[in-house]
Amino acid sequence: MRVVSGIQPTGNLHLGNYLGAIRNWVRMQNAMEEGSQCLFFLADLHAISQPHNPAELEAATLEMTAALVACGIDPKRSVLFNQAQVPAHAELQWLLSGTARMGWLNRMTQWKDKAGKNREGQSVALFTYPVLQAADVLLYQATHVPVGEDQKQHLELARDIAQKFNNDFCGEDAPVFTLPQPIVPPEAARIMSLRDGTAKMSKSDPSDMSRVNLSDDADEIMRKVRKAKTDPEPLPSEAAGLEGRSEALNLVTIYGALAGQSIDVVLRDHGGQGFGAFKPALGELLVAELRPIAARFNELKADRESLDAILARGASKAREIGSATLASAYNALGLVRG
């Protein structure tokens, strides 16, 4: 089993990133049996598909590395690297571009959403972004890829590209690419803004009070939870009572994700309470979970040498793992390499 997954280096990681993706990565890493492997990468090549600040991208890549390690990704157990140090990602994207079809890419929901009405003004990189995503996982013969609802279409495209390449250029008994299977995390918690329960928690929100950052100290966490938007009604005793109460649902969801409890169990224990009692309990749970992460994160973030070394070692391993697949793809296409 080989699991491959990537995350864009956005910087300023928050609770939504942790509960929605990173914690599941740590669990997968820790559950790997001998002979299996996890590869996790910082998708810095994807980041340049839209306007960006180069200095901010570099800083965010290092900050994301520090955050992943602080959250529990162990560079000795998993391969942790950034795309830019593994040129095979971009090479394989080009090799796969002859197989991918314009119609397939035109149908991608995220392309439509991000491009909006100004498709002619978007970069080619944004349009071909899904081909790079396919290369990201096919390069390493990934058997499984963690996906949320918004990424299922991209993995299906990767499988389509792999299947067509194998059919067009390989014998039946010697396919170049493995067709990866999706892993849908059992607890992919969808964490919303503390100021608006209908919007995802995001670093782009101008209000820092809308999110709990992984770097926040205990006082900041408690203050943000205390001021989180709620309604005047007490918590219900069952999940149906949260319908139409998006902010209440969000806080209960966060509590359940941290405590490893279903919403029904959280409401069984806290139903009937007002938020004056529930918020302190939630804040204490958050502090207990995030305090050691914040301490390690801030320590690592200040150590550029260690972060560079982690990424360099990971990239070296990734280049070694992906080299055979890349060579096979060149050979299958009849390309002569020196």
mmCIF file of C-alpha atoms in Angstrom:
data_model
loop_
_atom_site.group_PDB
_atom_site.id
_atom_site.type_symbol
_atom_site.label_atom_id
_atom_site.label_comp_id
_atom_site.label_asym_id
_atom_site.label_seq_id
_atom_site.Cartn_x
_atom_site.Cartn_y
_atom_site.Cartn_z
ATOM 1 C CA MET A 1 0.000 0.000 0.000
ATOM 2 C CA ARG A 2 1.362 3.412 -0.965
ATOM 3 C CA VAL A 3 -0.577 6.538 0.012
ATOM 4 C CA VAL A 4 0.198 9.857 -1.710
ATOM 5 C CA SER A 5 -1.348 13.216 -0.854
ATOM 6 C CA GLY A 6 -0.442 16.876 -1.190
ATOM 7 C CA ILE A 7 -1.438 20.216 0.300
ATOM 8 C CA GLN A 8 -0.893 23.719 -1.051
ATOM 9 C CA PRO A 9 1.491 25.802 1.085
ATOM 10 C CA THR A 10 -0.842 28.596 2.066
ATOM 11 C CA GLY A 11 0.746 29.548 5.388
ATOM 12 C CA ASN A 12 -1.107 30.465 8.562
ATOM 13 C CA LEU A 13 -2.552 27.004 9.144
ATOM 14 C CA HIS A 14 -5.704 26.810 11.202
ATOM 15 C CA LEU A 15 -7.975 24.348 12.963
ATOM 16 C CA GLY A 16 -9.863 23.562 9.755
ATOM 17 C CA ASN A 17 -6.652 22.398 8.028
ATOM 18 C CA TYR A 18 -5.725 20.280 11.038
ATOM 19 C CA LEU A 19 -9.049 18.526 11.588
ATOM 20 C CA GLY A 20 -9.968 18.378 7.909
ATOM 21 C CA ALA A 21 -6.773 16.849 6.498
ATOM 22 C CA ILE A 22 -3.565 16.860 8.502
ATOM 23 C CA ARG A 23 -4.760 14.800 11.465
ATOM 24 C CA ASN A 24 -5.994 12.119 9.078
ATOM 25 C CA TRP A 25 -2.560 12.060 7.422
ATOM 26 C CA VAL A 26 -0.959 11.447 10.809
ATOM 27 C CA ARG A 27 -3.388 8.617 11.526
ATOM 28 C CA MET A 28 -2.687 6.985 8.167
ATOM 29 C CA GLN A 29 1.052 7.279 8.731
ATOM 30 C CA ASN A 30 0.788 5.691 12.161
ATOM 31 C CA ALA A 31 -1.435 2.874 10.877
ATOM 32 C CA MET A 32 0.908 1.875 8.040
ATOM 33 C CA GLU A 33 2.055 -1.715 8.149
ATOM 34 C CA GLU A 34 5.619 -2.736 7.378
ATOM 35 C CA GLY A 35 6.277 -2.485 3.660
ATOM 36 C CA SER A 36 3.649 0.222 3.146
ATOM 37 C CA GLN A 37 4.480 3.886 2.722
ATOM 38 C CA CYS A 38 3.082 7.418 2.891
ATOM 39 C CA LEU A 39 4.313 10.292 0.721
ATOM 40 C CA PHE A 40 3.124 13.783 1.639
ATOM 41 C CA PHE A 41 4.126 16.814 -0.399
ATOM 42 C CA LEU A 42 3.842 20.593 -0.382
ATOM 43 C CA ALA A 43 2.187 21.492 -3.684
ATOM 44 C CA ASP A 44 4.237 24.587 -4.466
ATOM 45 C CA LEU A 45 4.089 23.960 -8.236
ATOM 46 C CA HIS A 46 0.298 24.062 -8.013
ATOM 47 C CA ALA A 47 0.513 27.358 -6.140
ATOM 48 C CA ILE A 48 1.961 29.197 -9.157
ATOM 49 C CA SER A 49 -1.115 28.425 -11.277
ATOM 50 C CA GLN A 50 -2.638 31.613 -9.872
ATOM 51 C CA PRO A 51 -1.135 35.019 -9.025
ATOM 52 C CA HIS A 52 1.208 34.755 -6.058
ATOM 53 C CA ASN A 53 3.968 36.549 -4.197
ATOM 54 C CA PRO A 54 7.240 34.578 -4.550
ATOM 55 C CA ALA A 55 8.595 35.552 -1.133
ATOM 56 C CA GLU A 56 5.311 34.623 0.522
ATOM 57 C CA LEU A 57 5.233 31.262 -1.271
ATOM 58 C CA GLU A 58 8.731 30.397 -0.051
ATOM 59 C CA ALA A 59 7.867 31.391 3.518
ATOM 60 C CA ALA A 60 4.563 29.510 3.402
ATOM 61 C CA THR A 61 6.265 26.336 2.154
ATOM 62 C CA LEU A 62 8.630 26.352 5.121
ATOM 63 C CA GLU A 63 5.830 27.256 7.524
ATOM 64 C CA MET A 64 3.676 24.415 6.211
ATOM 65 C CA THR A 65 6.575 22.000 6.649
ATOM 66 C CA ALA A 66 6.948 23.087 10.267
ATOM 67 C CA ALA A 67 3.217 22.717 10.847
ATOM 68 C CA LEU A 68 3.031 19.211 9.369
ATOM 69 C CA VAL A 69 5.912 17.987 11.495
ATOM 70 C CA ALA A 70 4.475 19.693 14.582
ATOM 71 C CA CYS A 71 1.144 17.964 13.969
ATOM 72 C CA GLY A 72 2.786 14.551 13.888
ATOM 73 C CA ILE A 73 4.087 13.859 10.374
ATOM 74 C CA ASP A 74 7.363 12.032 11.045
ATOM 75 C CA PRO A 75 9.956 12.505 8.265
ATOM 76 C CA LYS A 76 11.545 9.212 9.354
ATOM 77 C CA ARG A 77 8.319 7.286 8.772
ATOM 78 C CA SER A 78 6.815 9.236 5.861
ATOM 79 C CA VAL A 79 8.357 10.928 2.828
ATOM 80 C CA LEU A 80 7.795 14.673 3.237
ATOM 81 C CA PHE A 81 8.929 17.005 0.442
ATOM 82 C CA ASN A 82 7.975 19.903 -1.814
ATOM 83 C CA GLN A 83 7.192 19.426 -5.520
ATOM 84 C CA ALA A 84 9.716 21.967 -6.782
ATOM 85 C CA GLN A 85 12.612 19.775 -5.600
ATOM 86 C CA VAL A 86 11.306 16.809 -7.621
ATOM 87 C CA PRO A 87 11.323 17.870 -11.317
ATOM 88 C CA ALA A 88 9.750 14.540 -12.281
ATOM 89 C CA HIS A 89 6.343 15.942 -11.289
ATOM 90 C CA ALA A 90 6.518 18.571 -14.032
ATOM 91 C CA GLU A 91 8.142 16.152 -16.500
ATOM 92 C CA LEU A 92 5.433 13.565 -16.064
ATOM 93 C CA GLN A 93 2.725 16.224 -16.331
ATOM 94 C CA TRP A 94 4.023 17.045 -19.815
ATOM 95 C CA LEU A 95 4.216 13.394 -20.803
ATOM 96 C CA LEU A 96 0.614 12.906 -19.671
ATOM 97 C CA SER A 97 -0.558 16.040 -21.496
ATOM 98 C CA GLY A 98 -0.546 14.091 -24.741
ATOM 99 C CA THR A 99 -3.037 11.641 -23.228
ATOM 100 C CA ALA A 100 -5.315 14.038 -21.311
ATOM 101 C CA ARG A 101 -8.167 15.500 -23.348
ATOM 102 C CA MET A 102 -9.428 19.087 -23.498
ATOM 103 C CA GLY A 103 -12.987 17.894 -22.981
ATOM 104 C CA TRP A 104 -12.002 16.137 -19.758
ATOM 105 C CA LEU A 105 -10.367 19.278 -18.385
ATOM 106 C CA ASN A 106 -13.232 21.530 -19.479
ATOM 107 C CA ARG A 107 -15.600 19.470 -17.363
ATOM 108 C CA MET A 108 -13.610 19.892 -14.152
ATOM 109 C CA THR A 109 -15.792 21.626 -11.572
ATOM 110 C CA GLN A 110 -12.908 23.414 -9.846
ATOM 111 C CA TRP A 111 -11.748 24.882 -13.168
ATOM 112 C CA LYS A 112 -15.213 26.303 -13.735
ATOM 113 C CA ASP A 113 -15.387 27.675 -10.197
ATOM 114 C CA LYS A 114 -11.935 29.253 -10.147
ATOM 115 C CA ALA A 115 -12.023 30.605 -13.699
ATOM 116 C CA GLY A 116 -15.526 32.026 -13.425
ATOM 117 C CA LYS A 117 -16.553 34.070 -16.450
ATOM 118 C CA ASN A 118 -13.005 35.145 -17.273
ATOM 119 C CA ARG A 119 -11.700 31.857 -18.657
ATOM 120 C CA GLU A 120 -9.678 33.562 -21.380
ATOM 121 C CA GLY A 121 -7.808 35.514 -18.741
ATOM 122 C CA GLN A 122 -6.721 32.493 -16.697
ATOM 123 C CA SER A 123 -3.324 30.854 -16.865
ATOM 124 C CA VAL A 124 -2.725 27.674 -18.815
ATOM 125 C CA ALA A 125 -1.418 26.222 -15.549
ATOM 126 C CA LEU A 126 -4.804 26.644 -13.892
ATOM 127 C CA PHE A 127 -6.487 24.790 -16.761
ATOM 128 C CA THR A 128 -3.962 21.929 -16.753
ATOM 129 C CA TYR A 129 -3.744 21.821 -12.951
ATOM 130 C CA PRO A 130 -5.570 18.429 -12.862
ATOM 131 C CA VAL A 131 -2.949 16.853 -15.149
ATOM 132 C CA LEU A 132 -0.248 17.840 -12.663
ATOM 133 C CA GLN A 133 -2.408 16.363 -9.916
ATOM 134 C CA ALA A 134 -2.544 13.134 -11.898
ATOM 135 C CA ALA A 135 1.242 13.175 -12.276
ATOM 136 C CA ASP A 136 1.627 13.765 -8.539
ATOM 137 C CA VAL A 137 0.076 10.405 -7.673
ATOM 138 C CA LEU A 138 0.864 8.319 -10.776
ATOM 139 C CA LEU A 139 4.587 9.084 -10.503
ATOM 140 C CA TYR A 140 4.801 7.107 -7.273
ATOM 141 C CA GLN A 141 2.500 4.240 -8.265
ATOM 142 C CA ALA A 142 0.105 5.345 -5.531
ATOM 143 C CA THR A 143 -2.350 2.642 -4.568
ATOM 144 C CA HIS A 144 -4.510 4.978 -2.478
ATOM 145 C CA VAL A 145 -5.168 8.739 -2.376
ATOM 146 C CA PRO A 146 -7.092 10.478 0.444
ATOM 147 C CA VAL A 147 -9.883 12.564 -1.086
ATOM 148 C CA GLY A 148 -12.702 14.770 0.089
ATOM 149 C CA GLU A 149 -15.873 15.339 -1.881
ATOM 150 C CA ASP A 150 -14.280 18.207 -3.836
ATOM 151 C CA GLN A 151 -11.348 16.045 -4.990
ATOM 152 C CA LYS A 152 -13.121 12.884 -6.159
ATOM 153 C CA GLN A 153 -13.443 14.236 -9.690
ATOM 154 C CA HIS A 154 -9.698 14.913 -9.851
ATOM 155 C CA LEU A 155 -8.825 11.366 -8.816
ATOM 156 C CA GLU A 156 -11.269 9.986 -11.374
ATOM 157 C CA LEU A 157 -9.474 12.060 -14.028
ATOM 158 C CA ALA A 158 -6.101 10.690 -12.877
ATOM 159 C CA ARG A 159 -7.455 7.170 -13.265
ATOM 160 C CA ASP A 160 -8.833 7.973 -16.727
ATOM 161 C CA ILE A 161 -5.478 9.393 -17.832
ATOM 162 C CA ALA A 162 -3.606 6.388 -16.439
ATOM 163 C CA GLN A 163 -5.971 3.912 -18.077
ATOM 164 C CA LYS A 164 -5.809 5.608 -21.488
ATOM 165 C CA PHE A 165 -2.003 5.834 -21.316
ATOM 166 C CA ASN A 166 -1.738 2.149 -20.411
ATOM 167 C CA ASN A 167 -4.165 1.183 -23.199
ATOM 168 C CA ASP A 168 -2.499 3.346 -25.849
ATOM 169 C CA PHE A 169 1.183 2.731 -25.128
ATOM 170 C CA CYS A 170 1.590 -0.411 -23.032
ATOM 171 C CA GLY A 171 1.015 -4.107 -23.475
ATOM 172 C CA GLU A 172 -1.775 -5.671 -21.426
ATOM 173 C CA ASP A 173 0.742 -7.366 -19.160
ATOM 174 C CA ALA A 174 3.024 -4.352 -18.650
ATOM 175 C CA PRO A 175 1.041 -1.223 -17.715
ATOM 176 C CA VAL A 176 3.141 1.767 -16.705
ATOM 177 C CA PHE A 177 0.702 3.191 -14.183
ATOM 178 C CA THR A 178 -1.205 1.850 -11.198
ATOM 179 C CA LEU A 179 -4.805 3.069 -11.002
ATOM 180 C CA PRO A 180 -5.090 4.600 -7.511
ATOM 181 C CA GLN A 181 -8.088 3.989 -5.290
ATOM 182 C CA PRO A 182 -9.711 6.740 -3.193
ATOM 183 C CA ILE A 183 -9.582 6.802 0.590
ATOM 184 C CA VAL A 184 -12.444 8.821 2.053
ATOM 185 C CA PRO A 185 -11.371 9.709 5.605
ATOM 186 C CA PRO A 186 -13.979 8.547 8.135
ATOM 187 C CA GLU A 187 -13.788 11.794 10.073
ATOM 188 C CA ALA A 188 -13.133 14.477 7.478
ATOM 189 C CA ALA A 189 -14.542 17.185 9.727
ATOM 190 C CA ARG A 190 -15.809 20.248 7.857
ATOM 191 C CA ILE A 191 -14.857 23.148 10.112
ATOM 192 C CA MET A 192 -16.614 26.455 9.576
ATOM 193 C CA SER A 193 -15.802 30.063 10.474
ATOM 194 C CA LEU A 194 -16.274 31.116 14.091
ATOM 195 C CA ARG A 195 -17.991 34.255 12.773
ATOM 196 C CA ASP A 196 -20.195 32.649 10.098
ATOM 197 C CA GLY A 197 -21.306 29.050 10.387
ATOM 198 C CA THR A 198 -22.148 28.884 6.676
ATOM 199 C CA ALA A 199 -18.576 29.669 5.465
ATOM 200 C CA LYS A 200 -15.551 27.406 5.746
ATOM 201 C CA MET A 201 -12.825 28.419 8.182
ATOM 202 C CA SER A 202 -10.238 30.135 6.004
ATOM 203 C CA LYS A 203 -7.009 32.072 6.268
ATOM 204 C CA SER A 204 -8.325 34.482 3.630
ATOM 205 C CA ASP A 205 -11.050 35.750 5.978
ATOM 206 C CA PRO A 206 -9.977 39.273 6.990
ATOM 207 C CA SER A 207 -11.051 38.645 10.589
ATOM 208 C CA ASP A 208 -8.540 36.662 12.639
ATOM 209 C CA MET A 209 -11.400 35.991 15.065
ATOM 210 C CA SER A 210 -12.976 33.733 12.434
ATOM 211 C CA ARG A 211 -10.381 31.002 12.918
ATOM 212 C CA VAL A 212 -8.204 29.255 15.469
ATOM 213 C CA ASN A 213 -4.632 29.295 14.161
ATOM 214 C CA LEU A 214 -2.263 26.477 15.013
ATOM 215 C CA SER A 215 0.135 29.124 16.336
ATOM 216 C CA ASP A 216 -2.420 30.669 18.741
ATOM 217 C CA ASP A 217 -1.611 30.497 22.446
ATOM 218 C CA ALA A 218 -4.057 29.339 25.117
ATOM 219 C CA ASP A 219 -5.361 32.846 25.879
ATOM 220 C CA GLU A 220 -6.045 33.572 22.194
ATOM 221 C CA ILE A 221 -7.853 30.259 21.758
ATOM 222 C CA MET A 222 -10.087 30.818 24.767
ATOM 223 C CA ARG A 223 -10.846 34.396 23.670
ATOM 224 C CA LYS A 224 -11.818 33.332 20.153
ATOM 225 C CA VAL A 225 -14.046 30.520 21.387
ATOM 226 C CA ARG A 226 -15.673 32.804 23.953
ATOM 227 C CA LYS A 227 -16.472 35.371 21.239
ATOM 228 C CA ALA A 228 -17.540 32.815 18.599
ATOM 229 C CA LYS A 229 -20.917 33.597 17.086
ATOM 230 C CA THR A 230 -23.798 31.557 18.502
ATOM 231 C CA ASP A 231 -27.529 31.919 19.095
ATOM 232 C CA PRO A 232 -29.454 32.403 22.357
ATOM 233 C CA GLU A 233 -30.941 28.898 22.495
ATOM 234 C CA PRO A 234 -29.383 26.113 24.605
ATOM 235 C CA LEU A 235 -27.910 23.048 22.938
ATOM 236 C CA PRO A 236 -30.519 20.462 21.918
ATOM 237 C CA SER A 237 -30.402 16.873 23.122
ATOM 238 C CA GLU A 238 -30.256 15.399 19.609
ATOM 239 C CA ALA A 239 -28.755 16.310 16.227
ATOM 240 C CA ALA A 240 -32.088 17.156 14.593
ATOM 241 C CA GLY A 241 -32.333 20.136 16.931
ATOM 242 C CA LEU A 242 -29.299 21.752 15.261
ATOM 243 C CA GLU A 243 -31.075 22.180 11.935
ATOM 244 C CA GLY A 244 -30.903 25.820 10.868
ATOM 245 C CA ARG A 245 -28.390 26.590 13.634
ATOM 246 C CA SER A 246 -25.158 26.628 11.654
ATOM 247 C CA GLU A 247 -22.984 28.275 14.313
ATOM 248 C CA ALA A 248 -24.163 25.884 17.032
ATOM 249 C CA LEU A 249 -23.584 22.928 14.713
ATOM 250 C CA ASN A 250 -20.058 24.151 13.979
ATOM 251 C CA LEU A 251 -19.045 24.340 17.644
ATOM 252 C CA VAL A 252 -20.541 20.930 18.366
ATOM 253 C CA THR A 253 -18.743 19.512 15.306
ATOM 254 C CA ILE A 254 -15.411 20.912 16.515
ATOM 255 C CA TYR A 255 -15.963 19.463 19.973
ATOM 256 C CA GLY A 256 -16.859 16.066 18.550
ATOM 257 C CA ALA A 257 -13.868 15.998 16.203
ATOM 258 C CA LEU A 258 -11.472 16.819 19.039
ATOM 259 C CA ALA A 259 -13.049 14.408 21.521
ATOM 260 C CA GLY A 260 -13.513 11.598 19.007
ATOM 261 C CA GLN A 261 -17.281 11.644 19.606
ATOM 262 C CA SER A 262 -20.274 11.760 17.309
ATOM 263 C CA ILE A 263 -22.565 14.779 17.386
ATOM 264 C CA ASP A 264 -25.213 12.650 19.100
ATOM 265 C CA VAL A 265 -22.808 11.745 21.912
ATOM 266 C CA VAL A 266 -21.728 15.379 22.376
ATOM 267 C CA LEU A 267 -25.365 16.459 22.621
ATOM 268 C CA ARG A 268 -26.181 13.601 24.983
ATOM 269 C CA ASP A 269 -23.561 14.947 27.375
ATOM 270 C CA HIS A 270 -24.128 18.679 26.827
ATOM 271 C CA GLY A 271 -27.735 18.986 25.658
ATOM 272 C CA GLY A 272 -29.639 21.614 27.600
ATOM 273 C CA GLN A 273 -26.502 23.635 28.340
ATOM 274 C CA GLY A 274 -26.206 27.224 27.255
ATOM 275 C CA PHE A 275 -23.125 28.367 25.387
ATOM 276 C CA GLY A 276 -21.859 30.050 28.537
ATOM 277 C CA ALA A 277 -21.109 26.557 29.836
ATOM 278 C CA PHE A 278 -20.293 24.800 26.551
ATOM 279 C CA LYS A 279 -17.768 27.300 25.189
ATOM 280 C CA PRO A 280 -15.315 27.005 28.122
ATOM 281 C CA ALA A 281 -15.431 23.210 27.804
ATOM 282 C CA LEU A 282 -14.716 23.503 24.079
ATOM 283 C CA GLY A 283 -11.920 26.010 24.675
ATOM 284 C CA GLU A 284 -10.208 23.733 27.197
ATOM 285 C CA LEU A 285 -10.389 20.843 24.754
ATOM 286 C CA LEU A 286 -8.853 22.983 22.009
ATOM 287 C CA VAL A 287 -6.057 24.215 24.264
ATOM 288 C CA ALA A 288 -5.185 20.680 25.350
ATOM 289 C CA GLU A 289 -4.999 19.526 21.710
ATOM 290 C CA LEU A 290 -3.217 22.502 20.183
ATOM 291 C CA ARG A 291 -0.816 23.679 22.911
ATOM 292 C CA PRO A 292 1.899 21.068 22.189
ATOM 293 C CA ILE A 293 1.423 21.561 18.436
ATOM 294 C CA ALA A 294 1.849 25.331 18.739
ATOM 295 C CA ALA A 295 4.973 24.954 20.874
ATOM 296 C CA ARG A 296 6.626 22.570 18.423
ATOM 297 C CA PHE A 297 5.454 24.615 15.423
ATOM 298 C CA ASN A 298 6.964 27.849 16.721
ATOM 299 C CA GLU A 299 10.208 26.056 17.573
ATOM 300 C CA LEU A 300 10.515 24.515 14.113
ATOM 301 C CA LYS A 301 9.482 27.660 12.268
ATOM 302 C CA ALA A 302 12.493 29.450 13.708
ATOM 303 C CA ASP A 303 14.904 26.724 12.545
ATOM 304 C CA ARG A 304 15.311 27.213 8.781
ATOM 305 C CA GLU A 305 18.257 24.811 8.615
ATOM 306 C CA SER A 306 16.228 21.904 10.001
ATOM 307 C CA LEU A 307 13.285 22.598 7.684
ATOM 308 C CA ASP A 308 15.556 22.751 4.620
ATOM 309 C CA ALA A 309 17.141 19.449 5.665
ATOM 310 C CA ILE A 310 13.750 17.741 6.114
ATOM 311 C CA LEU A 311 12.610 18.814 2.641
ATOM 312 C CA ALA A 312 15.922 17.916 1.007
ATOM 313 C CA ARG A 313 15.938 14.408 2.488
ATOM 314 C CA GLY A 314 12.312 13.872 1.528
ATOM 315 C CA ALA A 315 12.883 15.108 -2.024
ATOM 316 C CA SER A 316 15.857 12.777 -2.437
ATOM 317 C CA LYS A 317 13.696 9.798 -1.426
ATOM 318 C CA ALA A 318 10.849 10.944 -3.675
ATOM 319 C CA ARG A 319 13.153 11.293 -6.699
ATOM 320 C CA GLU A 320 14.452 7.787 -6.090
ATOM 321 C CA ILE A 321 10.948 6.295 -5.767
ATOM 322 C CA GLY A 322 9.598 8.047 -8.866
ATOM 323 C CA SER A 323 12.556 7.517 -11.189
ATOM 324 C CA ALA A 324 11.531 4.089 -12.486
ATOM 325 C CA THR A 325 7.999 5.230 -13.344
ATOM 326 C CA LEU A 326 9.270 8.292 -15.176
ATOM 327 C CA ALA A 327 11.742 6.191 -17.179
ATOM 328 C CA SER A 328 8.977 3.730 -18.082
ATOM 329 C CA ALA A 329 6.730 6.568 -19.284
ATOM 330 C CA TYR A 330 9.520 7.957 -21.525
ATOM 331 C CA ASN A 331 10.182 4.504 -22.943
ATOM 332 C CA ALA A 332 6.501 3.762 -23.551
ATOM 333 C CA LEU A 333 6.214 6.976 -25.581
ATOM 334 C CA GLY A 334 9.273 6.159 -27.704
ATOM 335 C CA LEU A 335 11.290 9.056 -26.370
ATOM 336 C CA VAL A 336 15.068 8.596 -26.455
ATOM 337 C CA ARG A 337 16.915 9.777 -23.345
ATOM 338 C CA GLY A 338 20.647 10.047 -22.972
#
